[in-house]
Amino acid sequence: MSAEESDNFAIDVRSLNKHFGDKHVVNNVSLQVRRGEIFGFLGPNGSGKTTSIRLMCGLLTPDSGSGTCLGYDIHTESDKIKREVGYMTQKFSYWDDLTIRENLDFVARMYGMPNRRVAVEKTLEDLGLTTRANQLTGTLSGGWKQRLALAACMLHQPRLLLLDEPTAGVDPTARRDFWEELHRLAAQGISVLVSTHYMDEAERCHKLAYIAYGKLLAQGYAADIVAEQGLHTWTIHGEHLTELSDQLRCAPGVDQTVAFGAALHVSGRDATQLEKSVHEIAAARGLRVEPSSTGLEDVFIYIMSRSQDNIGATH
Amino acid sequence: MDNFFSFSRWWSIVLKEFLQLRRDRVTFGMIVGIPLIQLALFGYAINTDPKNLPTAVIAADQSEFTRTLVAALQTSGYFVVTEQLRTEEEGRAALAQGRVQFVLNIPVDFTRRLLRGERPALLLEADATDPAATGMALGAINQIAQTVVMRDVTGSLAHLAGKSSPFEVRVHRLYNPENNSQFNTVPGLMGVVLTMTLVLMTGLAMTRERERGTMENLLAMPVRPVEVVTGKIVPYIAIGLIQSSIILLAAWLLFRVPFIGSLFAVYVAALLFIAANLTVGIMLSSVAQNQLQAMQMTMFYFMPNILLSGFMFPFRGMPQWAQAIGNVLPLTYFNRLIRGILLKGNDWIDLWPNLWPIALFTVVMMVIAVKFYRRTLD
């Protein structure tokens, strides 16, 4: 790969591996994030998302594998990476017993910012927290803490943001505002790698990667990931869907059923068999059936269950 | 009645508590360890009637009688002659450095005057810094002398036996002539207070960051481990110096402890001792998983310090194995330093034997602490 090409990537890592004891937490992960891109990182709890993020910014040393972050080697130049990366931890990790201003000031000092006071005041103003700057950070609500954390890790004007489940436990309005902010930052050329459990957030990312059991199972544009699996989906509307779902799973052509409130998504790879089974069973109960497009969630559940089967088979 | 007290609900709480207790290894260790250690320390190590106290003899007069006398001193169990010195200056130096607890001075013409019936005097100089360490031995000395005269004297001196005290033992209690135990305890408290607060506070300082998740944030910032560790230490150095000053002021104003040595030496010793304790705290905090464990480990460290350092009980009263443990603890040396400076007026040469062990301890702890502190999260 030429230097010019690698310059286009904010993150470019190859075959990363990490073990904790005898657990293979990150298994051969390769990942590329372009500059100015919002890259969504999805996967179940304990799948290795946090560890992967830490590997990419030099907080952890991989057992094997290589790569660059912002053009710096992740093995040898973690100091330089730290300077230009904003890392927002999964758990709020600013000091509860410092005031908002003190926290921001501390961060600014850590990065040795030349005009510290100005930067801190500007951030406070942007956040709308100028009047509450002397309030203890521990007294902020979850949504405010999250906004503060983002502002704090943006303070030193990083070129790459690594956000580890930034919106966990945050209300929908605050989440929407947060994502609008992310898109504004991306438009300015800042690259963002964000891990999340929310499908609506996944759909707002430019690109996605899905990781489970430490393995990267899918990577690319959302539409491509969906198309790749070749799933067809029907939606059945009605009540008492649990029983129906059990019956459908045994039917030919049905690979998966997912309940969404009063609707059931039925997916399968074999379009004709699926259509036949769905119509037969729904007609027998007099339920309404309609074709629908396969969503990201359907696909991820499908990928997940299939990889589980694979792991079950290898053991 | 089930609404008021359900036995099965209550029993589930009991079971849950036991399950959690069993998984908390450190607490479990404390439950078993503390009574065992306390028993060993109080049962075997602590002795308020110290024996085998090192004694130097300045024998300007060598005769059958003085040899018998020295032998009798040893037989009593209280005194062990560890060195023979020639001059009084050497004797004072040995006392000042704490090498010996007593110096027995036998004057030049002692035997001759004894034979003439002039009732000569022996001089026993005692390091009375800690009244508890010398009290019993000094109480016994006159009786030992009597016994020598009554029983052990034979041959050409036999005619002296039976006479009431043909000679006199003059006891000089050096450094603390009034046997004021506060003079010993109050300076000793300084080291105890510093150990307790500094080890605990630094122990908590690091584990608090880890427990609250802020350590992860610190690690992600461009800050070096040595900057984090030393930066976190500095406030506690200041706290330690303030505590030292409070105790010194109280010792001076309230307890009238003599300040014979230099205040500068006190602060140098205190600073070194503070450093030693901070490295212990950092070491503990890098091992402890949470703040509770850090507190428990502090207690674990604190206990032998208070019991085996010579703060509470005379160091020389303890058996060899307990002294060996005490010899590893910086508080043992600090107690000698602070008492030596304040009560004996020790100079740097006298202090050196107790200064370098603390410095060595600090360096060793620092190396271990830095090894344990891992920069990355793995």
Short mmCIF file of C-alpha atoms in Angstrom, two decimals, chain A:
data_model
loop_
_atom_site.label_atom_id
_atom_site.label_comp_id
_atom_site.label_asym_id
_atom_site.label_seq_id
_atom_site.Cartn_x
_atom_site.Cartn_y
_atom_site.Cartn_z
CA MET A 1 0.00 0.00 0.00
CA SER A 2 1.38 3.42 -0.90
CA ALA A 3 1.85 6.13 1.67
CA GLU A 4 -0.70 8.30 -0.07
CA GLU A 5 -3.31 5.62 0.19
CA SER A 6 -2.70 5.04 3.87
CA ASP A 7 -3.00 8.81 4.37
CA ASN A 8 -6.64 8.51 3.46
CA PHE A 9 -7.29 6.32 6.47
CA ALA A 10 -7.74 7.60 9.99
CA ILE A 11 -7.53 4.02 11.20
CA ASP A 12 -5.91 1.22 9.26
CA VAL A 13 -5.23 -1.92 11.29
CA ARG A 14 -4.49 -5.43 10.09
CA SER A 15 -4.95 -8.80 11.83
CA LEU A 16 -5.07 -7.52 15.38
CA ASN A 17 -5.08 -10.17 18.09
CA LYS A 18 -5.40 -9.82 21.85
CA HIS A 19 -5.67 -12.44 24.56
CA PHE A 20 -6.64 -11.95 28.19
CA GLY A 21 -5.48 -15.11 29.90
CA ASP A 22 -6.75 -17.93 27.70
CA LYS A 23 -9.59 -15.80 26.30
CA HIS A 24 -9.12 -14.69 22.72
CA VAL A 25 -10.77 -11.29 23.05
CA VAL A 26 -9.85 -9.82 19.69
CA ASN A 27 -9.42 -12.35 16.91
CA ASN A 28 -7.74 -11.28 13.68
CA VAL A 29 -9.51 -7.94 13.36
CA SER A 30 -8.69 -5.78 10.31
CA LEU A 31 -10.44 -2.48 9.94
CA GLN A 32 -10.17 0.70 7.88
CA VAL A 33 -11.79 4.00 8.71
CA ARG A 34 -11.52 6.81 6.18
CA ARG A 35 -10.90 10.41 7.11
CA GLY A 36 -14.08 12.32 7.86
CA GLU A 37 -16.11 9.17 8.12
CA ILE A 38 -18.48 8.13 10.89
CA PHE A 39 -17.77 4.47 11.42
CA GLY A 40 -20.21 2.46 13.52
CA PHE A 41 -18.92 -0.40 15.62
CA LEU A 42 -21.58 -2.90 16.58
CA GLY A 43 -21.71 -6.14 18.45
CA PRO A 44 -23.12 -7.75 21.57
CA ASN A 45 -21.79 -7.05 25.06
CA GLY A 46 -18.41 -8.62 25.67
CA SER A 47 -17.72 -9.06 21.96
CA GLY A 48 -14.42 -7.18 22.09
CA LYS A 49 -15.50 -3.71 20.99
CA THR A 50 -13.88 -1.83 23.85
CA THR A 51 -10.67 -3.86 23.61
CA SER A 52 -10.50 -3.24 19.84
CA ILE A 53 -10.92 0.50 20.38
CA ARG A 54 -8.17 0.48 23.00
CA LEU A 55 -5.87 -1.43 20.66
CA MET A 56 -6.43 1.11 17.90
CA CYS A 57 -5.49 4.11 20.00
CA GLY A 58 -2.43 2.54 21.60
CA LEU A 59 -3.89 2.13 25.09
CA LEU A 60 -3.37 -1.61 24.75
CA THR A 61 -0.59 -3.42 22.94
CA PRO A 62 -1.83 -6.12 20.56
CA ASP A 63 -0.36 -9.63 20.89
CA SER A 64 0.05 -9.64 17.13
CA GLY A 65 -1.02 -7.54 14.16
CA SER A 66 0.00 -4.13 12.94
CA GLY A 67 -1.53 -0.88 11.86
CA THR A 68 -1.62 2.86 11.92
CA CYS A 69 -3.85 5.38 13.62
CA LEU A 70 -3.76 8.83 11.99
CA GLY A 71 -0.62 7.64 10.21
CA TYR A 72 1.17 6.74 13.46
CA ASP A 73 2.24 3.20 14.23
CA ILE A 74 0.05 1.71 16.96
CA HIS A 75 2.99 -0.23 18.40
CA THR A 76 5.57 2.49 18.69
CA GLU A 77 3.85 5.86 18.45
CA SER A 78 1.04 5.64 20.99
CA ASP A 79 2.19 8.92 22.54
CA LYS A 80 1.58 10.76 19.28
CA ILE A 81 -1.73 8.98 18.78
CA LYS A 82 -2.93 10.01 22.24
CA ARG A 83 -2.27 13.66 21.41
CA GLU A 84 -4.53 13.66 18.37
CA VAL A 85 -7.25 11.28 19.43
CA GLY A 86 -10.25 12.06 21.61
CA TYR A 87 -11.28 8.95 23.52
CA MET A 88 -14.62 8.88 25.29
CA THR A 89 -14.84 5.96 27.68
CA GLN A 90 -17.91 3.81 28.08
CA LYS A 91 -18.34 4.83 31.70
CA PHE A 92 -18.27 8.56 32.47
CA SER A 93 -14.67 9.06 33.45
CA TYR A 94 -14.30 12.69 34.46
CA TRP A 95 -13.87 13.67 38.06
CA ASP A 96 -17.17 13.96 39.93
CA ASP A 97 -15.56 15.92 42.72
CA LEU A 98 -14.20 18.61 40.40
CA THR A 99 -16.39 21.37 38.97
CA ILE A 100 -17.18 21.45 35.27
CA ARG A 101 -14.64 24.18 34.65
CA GLU A 102 -11.96 22.42 36.71
CA ASN A 103 -12.43 19.24 34.69
CA LEU A 104 -12.12 21.07 31.37
CA ASP A 105 -9.16 23.03 32.63
CA PHE A 106 -7.42 19.84 33.74
CA VAL A 107 -7.90 18.25 30.33
CA ALA A 108 -6.61 21.38 28.60
CA ARG A 109 -3.49 21.34 30.79
CA MET A 110 -2.93 17.63 30.11
CA TYR A 111 -2.74 18.34 26.40
CA GLY A 112 -0.62 21.43 27.00
CA MET A 113 -2.97 23.74 25.13
CA PRO A 114 -1.43 27.16 24.49
CA ASN A 115 -4.52 29.32 25.11
CA ARG A 116 -6.13 27.19 27.74
CA ARG A 117 -8.49 29.69 29.33
CA VAL A 118 -9.96 30.79 26.02
CA ALA A 119 -10.52 27.20 24.93
CA VAL A 120 -12.19 26.26 28.20
CA GLU A 121 -14.47 29.32 28.17
CA LYS A 122 -15.41 28.68 24.56
CA THR A 123 -16.28 25.06 25.30
CA LEU A 124 -18.37 26.11 28.29
CA GLU A 125 -20.18 28.62 26.09
CA ASP A 126 -20.80 26.08 23.32
CA LEU A 127 -22.18 23.66 25.88
CA GLY A 128 -24.36 26.38 27.39
CA LEU A 129 -22.82 25.63 30.76
CA THR A 130 -21.15 28.97 31.45
CA THR A 131 -23.56 29.76 34.28
CA ARG A 132 -23.11 26.33 35.82
CA ALA A 133 -19.34 26.13 35.31
CA ASN A 134 -18.68 26.04 39.05
CA GLN A 135 -21.13 23.24 39.69
CA LEU A 136 -19.69 19.88 40.76
CA THR A 137 -19.64 17.50 37.82
CA GLY A 138 -21.09 14.67 39.90
CA THR A 139 -24.37 16.59 40.18
CA LEU A 140 -24.99 16.66 36.41
CA SER A 141 -27.66 14.44 34.84
CA GLY A 142 -26.70 11.58 32.52
CA GLY A 143 -27.40 13.56 29.36
CA TRP A 144 -25.33 16.52 30.50
CA LYS A 145 -22.48 14.31 31.59
CA GLN A 146 -22.41 12.78 28.14
CA ARG A 147 -22.36 16.22 26.49
CA LEU A 148 -19.59 17.32 28.81
CA ALA A 149 -17.58 14.18 28.10
CA LEU A 150 -17.82 14.77 24.36
CA ALA A 151 -16.86 18.41 24.74
CA ALA A 152 -13.93 17.45 26.98
CA CYS A 153 -12.53 14.91 24.55
CA MET A 154 -12.97 17.48 21.72
CA LEU A 155 -11.17 20.17 23.67
CA HIS A 156 -7.71 19.51 22.28
CA GLN A 157 -9.12 19.46 18.74
CA PRO A 158 -8.40 15.82 17.91
CA ARG A 159 -8.50 14.54 14.35
CA LEU A 160 -10.09 11.28 15.39
CA LEU A 161 -12.81 10.56 17.93
CA LEU A 162 -13.12 7.13 19.51
CA LEU A 163 -16.47 6.92 21.26
CA ASP A 164 -17.24 3.83 23.32
CA GLU A 165 -21.03 3.49 23.63
CA PRO A 166 -21.41 7.21 24.15
CA THR A 167 -25.21 7.21 24.22
CA ALA A 168 -25.86 4.29 26.57
CA GLY A 169 -28.52 5.38 29.03
CA VAL A 170 -29.19 8.71 27.34
CA ASP A 171 -32.72 9.83 26.42
CA PRO A 172 -33.83 9.92 22.73
CA THR A 173 -33.77 13.73 22.35
CA ALA A 174 -30.28 13.97 23.78
CA ARG A 175 -29.19 11.11 21.54
CA ARG A 176 -30.54 12.88 18.46
CA ASP A 177 -28.73 16.11 19.39
CA PHE A 178 -25.58 14.10 20.00
CA TRP A 179 -25.68 12.55 16.55
CA GLU A 180 -26.30 15.88 14.89
CA GLU A 181 -23.17 17.11 16.62
CA LEU A 182 -21.24 14.07 15.37
CA HIS A 183 -22.29 14.76 11.80
CA ARG A 184 -21.26 18.40 12.14
CA LEU A 185 -17.83 17.25 13.34
CA ALA A 186 -17.49 14.72 10.52
CA ALA A 187 -18.35 17.48 8.03
CA GLN A 188 -15.35 19.40 9.40
CA GLY A 189 -13.15 16.42 8.50
CA ILE A 190 -12.97 14.74 11.88
CA SER A 191 -13.11 10.95 11.75
CA VAL A 192 -15.34 9.16 14.22
CA LEU A 193 -15.36 5.56 15.37
CA VAL A 194 -18.41 5.00 17.53
CA SER A 195 -19.61 1.80 19.17
CA THR A 196 -23.31 1.44 19.86
CA HIS A 197 -26.14 -0.99 20.51
CA TYR A 198 -28.82 1.18 18.90
CA MET A 199 -29.91 0.29 15.36
CA ASP A 200 -31.18 3.79 14.62
CA GLU A 201 -27.69 5.04 15.43
CA ALA A 202 -26.11 2.34 13.27
CA GLU A 203 -28.19 3.60 10.37
CA ARG A 204 -26.79 7.11 10.84
CA CYS A 205 -23.22 5.90 10.36
CA HIS A 206 -21.45 6.09 7.01
CA LYS A 207 -20.03 2.64 7.44
CA LEU A 208 -20.44 -0.21 9.86
CA ALA A 209 -18.55 -3.14 11.31
CA TYR A 210 -20.13 -5.97 13.27
CA ILE A 211 -18.03 -7.86 15.79
CA ALA A 212 -18.93 -10.92 17.87
CA TYR A 213 -16.73 -13.23 19.96
CA GLY A 214 -13.77 -11.07 19.02
CA LYS A 215 -14.25 -11.69 15.29
CA LEU A 216 -15.23 -9.12 12.72
CA LEU A 217 -18.23 -10.71 11.02
CA ALA A 218 -19.23 -7.95 8.58
CA GLN A 219 -17.84 -4.62 7.46
CA GLY A 220 -18.92 -1.99 4.93
CA TYR A 221 -21.86 0.24 3.98
CA ALA A 222 -25.12 -0.64 5.70
CA ALA A 223 -26.86 -1.41 2.42
CA ASP A 224 -24.03 -3.70 1.33
CA ILE A 225 -24.02 -5.60 4.62
CA VAL A 226 -27.76 -6.14 4.32
CA ALA A 227 -27.53 -7.21 0.66
CA GLU A 228 -24.62 -9.55 1.33
CA GLN A 229 -26.65 -11.81 3.57
CA GLY A 230 -29.31 -12.27 0.86
CA LEU A 231 -32.19 -12.32 3.28
CA HIS A 232 -35.84 -11.84 2.34
CA THR A 233 -38.26 -10.65 4.95
CA TRP A 234 -42.02 -10.67 5.50
CA THR A 235 -43.93 -8.94 8.25
CA ILE A 236 -46.91 -10.59 9.96
CA HIS A 237 -49.24 -8.37 12.01
CA GLY A 238 -51.33 -9.73 14.84
CA GLU A 239 -51.40 -10.86 18.46
CA HIS A 240 -50.10 -13.96 20.28
CA LEU A 241 -47.04 -13.91 18.08
CA THR A 242 -44.88 -16.08 20.33
CA GLU A 243 -46.75 -19.26 19.48
CA LEU A 244 -46.79 -18.27 15.82
CA SER A 245 -43.09 -17.63 15.89
CA ASP A 246 -42.37 -21.11 17.31
CA GLN A 247 -44.45 -22.65 14.54
CA LEU A 248 -42.77 -20.59 11.82
CA ARG A 249 -39.26 -21.50 12.90
CA CYS A 250 -39.94 -25.14 12.16
CA ALA A 251 -41.36 -24.31 8.74
CA PRO A 252 -39.22 -24.80 5.59
CA GLY A 253 -37.50 -21.67 4.23
CA VAL A 254 -37.71 -19.77 7.53
CA ASP A 255 -34.28 -18.95 8.98
CA GLN A 256 -35.28 -16.47 11.64
CA THR A 257 -38.17 -14.69 13.32
CA VAL A 258 -37.88 -11.45 15.24
CA ALA A 259 -40.74 -9.87 17.20
CA PHE A 260 -41.25 -6.09 17.01
CA GLY A 261 -44.23 -5.38 19.25
CA ALA A 262 -47.38 -6.32 17.34
CA ALA A 263 -45.40 -7.32 14.24
CA LEU A 264 -43.22 -10.33 13.49
CA HIS A 265 -40.34 -10.17 11.02
CA VAL A 266 -39.84 -13.51 9.30
CA SER A 267 -36.64 -13.86 7.26
CA GLY A 268 -35.06 -16.51 5.12
CA ARG A 269 -32.62 -16.93 2.24
CA ASP A 270 -34.86 -19.06 0.08
CA ALA A 271 -37.41 -16.50 -1.17
CA THR A 272 -39.97 -18.91 -2.67
CA GLN A 273 -40.01 -21.40 0.22
CA LEU A 274 -40.21 -18.51 2.70
CA GLU A 275 -43.14 -16.91 0.92
CA LYS A 276 -44.99 -20.22 0.76
CA SER A 277 -44.49 -21.04 4.47
CA VAL A 278 -45.37 -17.54 5.67
CA HIS A 279 -48.57 -17.38 3.64
CA GLU A 280 -49.73 -20.87 4.63
CA ILE A 281 -49.26 -20.31 8.35
CA ALA A 282 -50.61 -16.75 8.37
CA ALA A 283 -53.65 -17.71 6.29
CA ALA A 284 -54.48 -20.53 8.70
CA ARG A 285 -54.79 -17.94 11.49
CA GLY A 286 -56.27 -15.16 9.38
CA LEU A 287 -53.35 -12.79 9.97
CA ARG A 288 -52.26 -9.94 7.71
CA VAL A 289 -48.96 -10.47 5.84
CA GLU A 290 -46.86 -7.99 3.89
CA PRO A 291 -43.45 -8.05 2.27
CA SER A 292 -40.90 -5.77 3.88
CA SER A 293 -37.31 -4.80 3.38
CA THR A 294 -34.73 -6.56 5.51
CA GLY A 295 -33.44 -4.20 8.19
CA LEU A 296 -30.01 -3.94 9.81
CA GLU A 297 -31.34 -5.44 13.00
CA ASP A 298 -32.67 -8.52 11.17
CA VAL A 299 -29.29 -8.93 9.51
CA PHE A 300 -27.27 -8.55 12.70
CA ILE A 301 -29.44 -11.02 14.58
CA TYR A 302 -28.99 -13.40 11.65
CA ILE A 303 -25.20 -12.97 11.56
CA MET A 304 -25.01 -13.38 15.29
CA SER A 305 -27.02 -16.58 15.46
CA ARG A 306 -25.13 -18.05 12.54
CA SER A 307 -21.75 -17.32 14.14
CA GLN A 308 -23.02 -18.89 17.35
CA ASP A 309 -23.89 -22.00 15.36
CA ASN A 310 -20.40 -22.02 13.90
CA ILE A 311 -18.82 -21.76 17.31
CA GLY A 312 -21.10 -24.51 18.56
CA ALA A 313 -20.00 -26.68 15.64
CA THR A 314 -16.29 -26.20 16.21
CA HIS A 315 -16.47 -27.20 19.85
#
